[in-house]
Every structure is written in C-alpha cells, then in structure tokens.
Coordinates of C-alpha atoms in Angstrom, one line a residue:
M1 CA -6.7 -7.8 21.5
T2 CA -9.8 -7.3 19.3
S3 CA -9.9 -6.9 15.6
V4 CA -11.6 -4.2 13.6
A5 CA -14.7 -6.3 13.2
T6 CA -15.8 -5.4 16.7
R7 CA -15.1 -1.6 16.3
I8 CA -16.8 -0.5 13.2
D9 CA -19.7 2.0 13.2
L10 CA -22.1 1.3 10.3
L11 CA -23.5 4.5 8.8
T12 CA -25.1 5.4 5.5
G13 CA -24.3 7.6 2.6
K14 CA -22.5 7.6 -0.7
P15 CA -19.5 9.6 -2.1
A16 CA -19.8 12.1 -4.9
G17 CA -17.4 14.1 -7.1
L18 CA -14.1 13.4 -8.7
P19 CA -12.0 10.5 -7.7
G20 CA -9.6 11.3 -4.9
T21 CA -11.2 14.7 -4.1
A22 CA -14.7 13.8 -3.1
P23 CA -15.8 13.5 0.5
A24 CA -15.2 10.1 1.8
P25 CA -18.2 7.7 1.9
S26 CA -19.8 7.5 5.3
T27 CA -20.7 3.8 4.8
C28 CA -18.5 1.0 5.8
S29 CA -19.5 -2.6 6.2
T30 CA -17.9 -5.3 8.3
D31 CA -19.0 -8.1 6.0
L32 CA -15.5 -8.8 4.5
S33 CA -14.0 -9.4 7.9
A34 CA -15.8 -12.7 8.6
N35 CA -16.2 -14.4 5.2
P36 CA -14.0 -12.8 2.5
W37 CA -14.7 -15.8 0.3
D38 CA -18.3 -14.5 -0.1
F39 CA -16.9 -11.6 -2.1
A40 CA -15.0 -13.4 -4.8
P41 CA -15.2 -11.7 -8.3
A42 CA -17.8 -14.2 -9.4
V43 CA -20.1 -12.9 -6.6
S44 CA -19.0 -9.2 -6.4
A45 CA -17.7 -7.1 -9.2
G46 CA -16.0 -4.7 -6.7
Y47 CA -13.2 -4.9 -4.2
G48 CA -15.7 -5.8 -1.5
P49 CA -16.8 -4.1 1.7
G50 CA -14.4 -1.5 3.1
A51 CA -12.7 1.7 2.0
S52 CA -12.5 0.6 -1.7
E53 CA -16.1 -0.6 -2.0
D54 CA -16.9 2.1 -4.6
D55 CA -13.6 1.8 -6.6
V56 CA -13.7 0.0 -10.0
V57 CA -11.8 -3.3 -10.3
P58 CA -10.1 -3.5 -13.7
A59 CA -10.7 -6.3 -16.1
G60 CA -8.4 -9.2 -15.7
A61 CA -7.7 -8.6 -12.0
P62 CA -6.6 -11.8 -10.2
A63 CA -9.4 -13.9 -8.8
Q64 CA -9.2 -16.3 -5.9
P65 CA -10.8 -19.8 -6.4
V66 CA -13.1 -21.0 -3.6
I67 CA -11.2 -22.5 -0.8
P68 CA -12.2 -25.9 0.8
E69 CA -15.2 -25.6 3.0
E70 CA -13.4 -27.0 6.1
Y71 CA -11.5 -23.7 6.2
Q72 CA -14.6 -21.6 5.7
H73 CA -16.4 -23.3 8.6
A74 CA -13.6 -23.7 11.1
S75 CA -13.7 -21.6 14.3
A76 CA -11.2 -18.9 14.9
E77 CA -9.6 -21.1 17.6
E78 CA -9.3 -24.1 15.3
L79 CA -7.7 -22.0 12.5
D80 CA -5.2 -20.5 15.0
R81 CA -4.2 -24.0 16.2
R82 CA -3.8 -25.3 12.6
I83 CA -1.7 -22.3 11.5
T84 CA 0.5 -22.7 14.6
A85 CA 0.9 -26.5 14.0
A86 CA 1.7 -26.1 10.3
K87 CA 4.3 -23.4 11.0
Q88 CA 6.0 -25.6 13.6
T89 CA 6.0 -28.6 11.1
L90 CA 7.5 -26.4 8.3
G91 CA 10.1 -24.7 10.6
E92 CA 12.7 -22.7 8.7
R93 CA 11.3 -23.9 5.4
V94 CA 8.7 -21.1 5.5
V95 CA 8.7 -17.4 6.5
V96 CA 5.5 -15.4 7.0
L97 CA 5.7 -11.7 6.2
G98 CA 2.9 -9.5 7.5
H99 CA 2.0 -5.8 6.8
F100 CA 1.1 -3.4 9.5
Y101 CA -2.4 -3.2 8.1
Q102 CA -3.2 -6.9 8.5
R103 CA -5.8 -8.1 11.1
D104 CA -4.5 -9.2 14.4
E105 CA -5.4 -12.8 13.8
I106 CA -2.8 -12.8 11.0
V107 CA -0.2 -10.5 12.6
K108 CA 0.3 -12.9 15.5
H109 CA 1.7 -15.5 13.1
A110 CA 4.0 -13.2 11.1
D111 CA 7.8 -13.8 11.4
F112 CA 8.3 -10.2 10.1
L113 CA 5.9 -7.3 10.6
G114 CA 6.5 -4.0 8.8
D115 CA 5.7 -1.5 6.1
S116 CA 6.4 -2.1 2.5
F117 CA 10.0 -0.9 2.6
Q118 CA 10.8 -3.1 5.6
L119 CA 9.1 -6.1 4.1
A120 CA 10.9 -5.7 0.8
R121 CA 14.2 -6.1 2.8
A122 CA 12.7 -8.9 4.8
A123 CA 11.9 -10.8 1.6
R124 CA 15.6 -11.4 0.9
S125 CA 16.7 -11.9 4.5
R126 CA 15.7 -15.6 4.9
P127 CA 17.4 -17.3 1.9
E128 CA 17.1 -20.7 3.6
A129 CA 13.2 -20.5 3.4
E130 CA 11.7 -22.5 0.6
A131 CA 8.5 -20.5 0.7
I132 CA 7.6 -16.9 1.6
V133 CA 4.0 -16.5 2.6
F134 CA 3.1 -12.8 2.1
C135 CA 0.3 -11.6 4.2
G136 CA -0.3 -8.3 2.4
V137 CA -1.5 -7.5 -1.1
H138 CA -0.6 -8.5 -4.7
F139 CA 2.0 -5.9 -5.5
M140 CA 3.9 -6.7 -2.3
A141 CA 4.1 -10.3 -3.2
E142 CA 5.3 -9.5 -6.7
T143 CA 8.1 -7.4 -5.1
A144 CA 9.0 -10.3 -2.8
D145 CA 9.2 -12.7 -5.8
I146 CA 11.5 -10.3 -7.6
L147 CA 13.9 -9.8 -4.7
S148 CA 13.9 -13.4 -3.4
G149 CA 16.0 -16.3 -4.6
E150 CA 15.0 -18.5 -7.6
H151 CA 14.7 -21.5 -5.3
Q152 CA 12.0 -19.7 -3.2
S153 CA 8.2 -19.6 -3.9
V154 CA 6.3 -16.5 -2.9
I155 CA 2.7 -17.2 -1.9
L156 CA -0.3 -14.8 -1.5
P157 CA -2.9 -16.5 0.7
N158 CA -5.8 -14.8 -1.2
L159 CA -5.2 -13.9 -4.9
A160 CA -8.0 -11.3 -4.7
A161 CA -6.0 -9.2 -2.3
G162 CA -5.1 -6.5 -4.7
C163 CA -4.9 -2.7 -4.3
S164 CA -7.3 -0.2 -5.8
M165 CA -4.6 2.5 -5.8
A166 CA -2.2 0.2 -7.7
D167 CA -5.0 -0.5 -10.2
M168 CA -5.4 3.2 -11.0
A169 CA -2.2 3.2 -13.1
D170 CA -1.8 0.4 -15.6
E171 CA 1.1 -0.2 -18.0
D172 CA -0.7 0.8 -21.2
S173 CA -1.8 4.2 -19.7
V174 CA 1.7 5.0 -18.3
E175 CA 3.3 4.0 -21.6
E176 CA 0.9 6.3 -23.5
A177 CA 1.6 9.2 -21.1
W178 CA 5.3 8.7 -21.5
E179 CA 5.0 8.8 -25.3
Q180 CA 3.1 12.1 -25.1
L181 CA 5.6 13.6 -22.7
M182 CA 8.6 12.6 -24.9
D183 CA 6.9 14.1 -27.9
I184 CA 6.7 17.5 -26.1
L185 CA 9.8 17.4 -23.9
G186 CA 12.2 15.1 -25.7
E187 CA 14.3 12.5 -23.8
T188 CA 17.1 14.7 -22.6
D189 CA 17.8 18.4 -22.0
D190 CA 20.6 20.3 -23.7
D191 CA 22.9 19.4 -20.7
G192 CA 22.1 15.7 -21.2
R193 CA 19.9 15.3 -18.1
Q194 CA 16.6 13.3 -18.5
T195 CA 13.6 15.6 -19.1
V196 CA 11.5 13.3 -17.0
V197 CA 12.4 10.6 -14.4
P198 CA 9.6 8.1 -13.7
V199 CA 9.0 7.4 -10.0
T200 CA 6.5 4.7 -9.0
Y201 CA 5.2 4.2 -5.6
M202 CA 5.6 0.7 -4.2
N203 CA 1.8 0.4 -4.5
S204 CA 2.1 -0.5 -8.2
S205 CA 2.4 -3.5 -10.4
A206 CA 5.7 -5.2 -11.3
A207 CA 5.1 -4.0 -14.8
L208 CA 5.3 -0.4 -13.7
K209 CA 8.3 -1.0 -11.6
A210 CA 9.9 -2.5 -14.7
F211 CA 8.9 0.5 -16.7
C212 CA 10.8 2.7 -14.2
G213 CA 13.8 0.4 -14.4
R214 CA 13.9 0.7 -18.2
H215 CA 13.6 4.5 -18.2
G216 CA 16.1 5.5 -15.6
G217 CA 13.6 5.6 -12.8
I218 CA 13.1 4.3 -9.3
V219 CA 10.5 2.9 -6.9
C220 CA 9.7 4.7 -3.6
T221 CA 7.8 3.9 -0.4
S222 CA 6.2 6.4 1.9
S223 CA 9.2 6.1 4.2
N224 CA 11.8 7.1 1.6
A225 CA 9.8 9.3 -0.8
A226 CA 11.8 12.4 -0.1
T227 CA 15.1 10.6 -0.6
V228 CA 13.8 9.2 -3.8
L229 CA 12.7 12.6 -5.2
E230 CA 16.1 14.1 -4.4
W231 CA 17.7 11.1 -6.2
A232 CA 15.4 11.8 -9.2
F233 CA 16.1 15.5 -9.4
E234 CA 19.8 14.9 -9.4
R235 CA 19.3 13.0 -12.7
G236 CA 16.4 14.8 -14.3
R237 CA 14.5 18.0 -14.8
R238 CA 11.0 16.6 -13.9
V239 CA 9.4 13.7 -12.2
L240 CA 6.4 11.7 -13.4
F241 CA 5.0 10.3 -10.1
F242 CA 2.5 7.5 -10.1
P243 CA 0.0 6.2 -9.0
D244 CA -0.6 8.2 -5.7
Q245 CA -1.1 11.9 -6.3
H246 CA -1.2 12.7 -2.6
L247 CA 2.1 11.1 -1.6
G248 CA 3.7 12.8 -4.5
R249 CA 2.2 16.2 -3.8
N250 CA 2.8 16.2 -0.1
T251 CA 6.5 15.1 -0.5
A252 CA 7.2 17.6 -3.2
K253 CA 5.5 20.4 -1.3
A254 CA 7.6 19.7 1.7
M255 CA 10.7 20.0 -0.5
G256 CA 9.6 23.5 -1.5
I257 CA 8.1 22.8 -4.9
A258 CA 5.3 25.1 -5.8
L259 CA 1.8 23.6 -6.3
E260 CA 1.6 25.3 -9.7
R261 CA 4.6 23.2 -10.8
M262 CA 2.7 20.0 -10.0
P263 CA 0.1 19.4 -12.7
M264 CA -2.2 16.4 -12.5
W265 CA -2.1 13.8 -15.2
N266 CA -5.5 12.4 -16.0
P267 CA -4.9 9.3 -18.2
H268 CA -8.4 9.7 -19.8
K269 CA -7.5 13.1 -21.3
D270 CA -5.1 14.2 -24.0
L271 CA -1.8 15.4 -22.4
G272 CA -3.4 14.3 -19.2
G273 CA -5.7 17.4 -19.3
N274 CA -2.8 19.8 -19.5
T275 CA -1.3 22.2 -22.0
A276 CA 2.2 21.7 -23.4
Q277 CA 3.3 24.7 -21.5
D278 CA 2.0 23.3 -18.2
L279 CA 4.1 20.2 -18.8
Q280 CA 7.2 22.2 -19.8
D281 CA 6.9 24.3 -16.6
A282 CA 6.2 21.2 -14.4
E283 CA 8.6 19.8 -11.8
V284 CA 6.4 17.0 -10.6
I285 CA 3.7 15.5 -12.8
L286 CA 1.2 13.7 -10.5
W287 CA -0.9 10.7 -11.6
H288 CA -4.6 10.8 -10.9
G289 CA -4.6 8.1 -8.3
F290 CA -5.3 7.9 -4.6
C291 CA -5.7 5.6 -1.6
S292 CA -9.3 5.0 -0.6
V293 CA -8.4 4.5 3.0
H294 CA -6.4 7.7 3.4
R295 CA -8.7 9.9 1.4
R296 CA -11.3 9.3 4.2
F297 CA -9.5 11.6 6.6
T298 CA -10.5 15.3 6.7
V299 CA -9.5 18.6 8.3
A300 CA -12.9 18.6 10.1
Q301 CA -11.9 15.3 11.8
I302 CA -8.7 17.0 13.0
D303 CA -10.6 20.0 14.2
K304 CA -12.9 17.8 16.2
A305 CA -10.0 15.8 17.7
R306 CA -8.4 19.0 18.8
A307 CA -11.6 20.4 20.3
E308 CA -12.3 17.2 22.2
H309 CA -8.7 16.3 23.2
P310 CA -6.7 19.5 24.0
G311 CA -3.0 18.8 23.4
V312 CA -3.7 15.9 21.1
R313 CA -0.8 15.0 18.7
V314 CA -2.2 14.4 15.2
I315 CA -0.1 12.2 13.0
V316 CA -1.3 11.2 9.5
H317 CA 0.0 9.1 6.6
P318 CA 1.3 11.1 3.6
E319 CA -1.2 9.3 1.4
C320 CA -3.8 11.6 2.9
P321 CA -4.9 14.7 0.9
M322 CA -2.7 17.8 1.3
P323 CA -5.1 19.8 3.5
V324 CA -5.2 17.0 6.0
V325 CA -1.4 16.7 6.0
D326 CA -1.1 20.4 6.4
A327 CA -3.5 20.5 9.3
A328 CA -1.8 17.6 11.2
D329 CA 1.1 18.0 13.5
E330 CA 3.2 15.4 11.7
N331 CA 2.9 13.0 8.8
G332 CA 4.9 9.9 8.0
S333 CA 4.9 6.2 7.0
T334 CA 3.4 3.5 9.1
D335 CA 6.8 2.8 10.6
Y336 CA 7.2 6.5 11.4
I337 CA 3.8 6.5 13.2
R338 CA 4.8 3.4 15.2
K339 CA 8.1 4.9 16.3
A340 CA 6.6 8.2 17.2
I341 CA 4.2 6.5 19.6
D342 CA 6.9 4.2 21.0
A343 CA 9.0 7.2 21.9
A344 CA 6.3 9.4 23.4
E345 CA 6.0 10.3 27.1
P346 CA 3.4 8.3 29.0
G347 CA 0.0 9.9 29.1
S348 CA 0.2 11.3 25.5
T349 CA -2.8 11.5 23.3
F350 CA -2.7 10.6 19.6
A351 CA -5.2 11.0 16.8
I352 CA -3.9 8.9 13.9
G353 CA -4.8 9.0 10.3
T354 CA -4.1 5.6 8.8
E355 CA -5.6 2.1 8.5
I356 CA -7.7 1.0 11.5
N357 CA -6.1 -2.3 12.2
M358 CA -2.8 -0.6 12.9
V359 CA -4.3 2.1 15.0
N360 CA -6.2 -0.3 17.1
R361 CA -3.1 -2.5 17.6
L362 CA -1.1 0.5 18.7
A363 CA -3.8 1.4 21.2
D364 CA -3.7 -2.1 22.6
Q365 CA 0.1 -2.1 22.8
H366 CA 0.3 1.3 24.5
P367 CA -2.3 1.5 27.3
E368 CA -0.2 4.3 28.8
H369 CA -1.4 6.5 25.9
T370 CA -4.8 7.6 24.5
I371 CA -4.7 6.5 20.8
F372 CA -7.7 6.8 18.4
C373 CA -8.4 6.9 14.7
L374 CA -9.4 10.2 13.2
D375 CA -12.1 8.7 11.1
P376 CA -15.2 7.9 13.3
V377 CA -16.6 5.4 10.7
I378 CA -13.5 3.3 11.1
C379 CA -13.2 1.7 7.7
P380 CA -10.7 -1.0 6.9
C381 CA -8.7 -1.6 3.7
S382 CA -10.9 -3.7 1.5
T383 CA -8.0 -5.7 0.1
M384 CA -5.7 -6.1 3.1
Y385 CA -8.6 -7.6 4.9
R386 CA -9.0 -10.4 2.4
I387 CA -6.1 -12.2 4.1
H388 CA -8.2 -14.3 6.5
P389 CA -6.8 -17.0 8.8
G390 CA -8.7 -19.5 6.8
Y391 CA -6.6 -18.7 3.7
L392 CA -3.4 -18.7 5.8
A393 CA -4.2 -22.1 7.3
W394 CA -5.0 -23.5 3.9
M395 CA -1.7 -22.2 2.3
L396 CA 0.4 -23.6 5.2
E397 CA -1.2 -27.0 5.3
E398 CA -0.8 -27.3 1.5
L399 CA 2.9 -26.6 2.0
V400 CA 3.1 -29.3 4.7
A401 CA 1.5 -31.7 2.1
G402 CA 4.2 -30.7 -0.4
R403 CA 1.9 -28.6 -2.6
V404 CA 2.5 -24.9 -3.5
I405 CA -0.6 -23.0 -4.4
N406 CA -1.3 -19.3 -5.0
R407 CA 2.3 -18.8 -6.1
I408 CA 3.1 -15.3 -7.3
S409 CA 5.6 -15.4 -10.2
V410 CA 6.9 -12.4 -12.2
D411 CA 8.2 -13.3 -15.6
A412 CA 12.0 -13.0 -16.0
A413 CA 12.0 -10.0 -18.3
T414 CA 9.7 -7.9 -16.1
A415 CA 11.6 -9.0 -13.0
R416 CA 14.9 -8.1 -14.4
D417 CA 13.9 -4.5 -15.2
A418 CA 11.8 -4.1 -12.0
E419 CA 14.7 -5.2 -9.9
V420 CA 16.8 -2.4 -11.3
A421 CA 14.3 0.2 -9.9
L422 CA 13.8 -1.8 -6.7
E423 CA 17.6 -1.9 -6.0
R424 CA 17.7 1.9 -6.4
M425 CA 14.8 2.1 -3.9
L426 CA 16.6 -0.1 -1.4
A427 CA 19.7 2.1 -1.6
A428 CA 17.6 5.3 -1.0
L429 CA 17.5 5.0 2.7
P430 CA 14.7 6.8 4.6
R431 CA 15.8 9.9 6.4

C-alpha cells in the first residue's frame, strides 16, 4: 500500500478570486509528507504544502516544538517497529484514534478508524485507557477531551495539525454576528421559538461548540447534517450555520430550502454583507468558510471522468461546492463513501471527490473496482498530513517513559457548554 507521496503530480499555477469560490490552485507539493517538522510556524507562516497552502493561519494558532532528531532521521521501518513496540508495552493503557484522511503509515496503527462522528463516539468507548492519542486535527482532539473521562489524557501528536476551515470562524467573529442578528431579529418569535439556532460543523473550535451549547444550538458532522438541520428547525425559525458554507448549502438545498433563503455571512462586513430584510427572509445563514481540499473538485473534472469512463459512479463529499454536488451521482460523508464502495458489485468504476489518502486506500482495498480521485493534481490535506510516524513514535515512547506531552485540554467552562451541543449531536443519528 503506497501513500500519497508517491502519487502526486506537481504542476504550477495560483488561485484567484474570492475565498471558497475561486478555481482551485493547480499547484500541490509533496514536501510536507516526508518532513513536516520543516514547516513549523517559525519556518513557515502558512499551513504548509498541500491544499491549504494559500490559506491564512490566524495569530495564536498552536505551534509544535521541534521533536528530537532521532525521530526526524529514523527510517520508516524503524519508526514502524518503535510504534508497534510502544503500543504493545502500553497495552490497554492507550488507544489510538485515526481519521480516514490520515496517511497509511498512521492508519495501520489505529485502534479505531473513522470519520469525525464515529471517532467522537470512539473517544468515550475505552474508559479503561489512560491516554487517547488522536491522529487527526486539533478540533477533533478537543472533542475527544470533552467527551472522555477526567482520568484520561488526550494527545495530539503534532500540535500544528489544525484545520484551515475551522480557523475561518473564530469566537469573536461569531459573537459579533450573533449580536447583530439579535439586534435585528430578537431572541424569540411571537410563538416563543428561537429566531436563530446556531449550528456548528464539527470542524470548529471547542469555543464555538460551547457557543452553540449556550445558545440552544448543536454540532453536526457531514454524516448527520440533515438530521441536525431538522432538529434545529423544530426549535427555531432560522439557522446560523458555520463555518462551512458548502455543507450548509448542500444540506439545506436537499431539504428543499431555496437558495435565495440562504444568504452568506461575511464576517468582515456589517450585517455580513446583507440587508436587514435579507436576514429576516433567511432560513439558513451561511458562514463564509470552506474546505480547501474539497473546493478543488470541479464539474469539469466530473465531465472528464464520465467521458473517459462511461458508466462511472461519481460520489463526492458534501463539503464540495454546490455545482459539483449537483453534477455528481451521490454525495455523502467519508463513511458513506466507504460503505457505498463496500456494497458495490465487482467491476464497478468510481470517481471520488474527497481527500486523496482515503481514495487511494479504498482503491488498494478494492482491487475488484476501478477507483480514482476526481482531482488530477491529487492534493492532500495540509494539516491531516502533519501527523507523521515520527510524531506518533515520539508520543508513544514518552508515554512508555511515564511522560504525557502534547496534551489537549479544554477548560472546564468551555467543555461544559460544548458538551451540551455535542451530546445533542450524538443523539442526532445519521439517516
């Protein structure tokens, strides 16, 4: 099984236009795959090579200190042996959670592999574990800390493994938007229903999950977004959906909500760039955020796949822009994509619009099918790819030595409010 490092085409070009709507960059570098420690904030002001290379890292984003040189210079085989040995020594004292988008060299060591909804459940499924090592990104580790026991430590192997989408909505901006909305709409309608119910995608900070908990809102994932929106509309007149505009738009459109009832909220403009009437007429107010991996997929790529592979089944993630979702045969979460391929008749052909590590893994696991990524540039997630075996070996060997490093800890007040919204999410089962 090969990793994405051997499959990337390096092209040239730069994006242009507004965030989330511009053509995806045609550049993608493999540099992050081998030596992610070369792209620490002190060296690079951005997220590093990959899909988020041109996104802006906010001030105060977590930074990862340099790891010991022995892990930087160890061969892949040595790191694999050391990870395996450390896990065997620790036994049930540690559980390793891995997201579908992680590189294969990490996935092979995961005790649980899944999407963000599944991993949120997994975080509380091993109460006997003293440490939860989360091979994902920062907001996922925060969620694990909130849902796990007080006796458990949640560890993120690389603190710089953030999420550019999550960084597009910060607590101050959301609070300011909420104040403006309350000034126009009030807190409740005449019938006592909330005028706005806040819904945050899992890809957000603990602070924003806590915001939703305090204001009668909820967290969603791509697997249960429709269930969550139904929950929200049972309780309120409108939804403020952040940070991913595309998941919000695609889910609401599938529920029959008209596009003109889904204004965009730009946090850099008064009233988000809308009129008071726009907001009064709105059903879903979409935050101006996006996923840099999924915005790379285009209708032209789908047309090309259909021309070159008659009968191809196109499945894309709902974080893709609406025209792409509309042009695809199906859209769904990473778990939906996996299950669709598992259930397909042998000899099927799939064009998949999601992160390349998962697409390549599915292709390797299903030689009876033809499976390929829609994006010919094949660009990995800049932040997921920061979880390198060197970091995982370091974390585990430190645990063997009795030291907990890179612990993710959410303060008690934030955790309390965030857990309210997360429990609502866990109860909103995917369809």
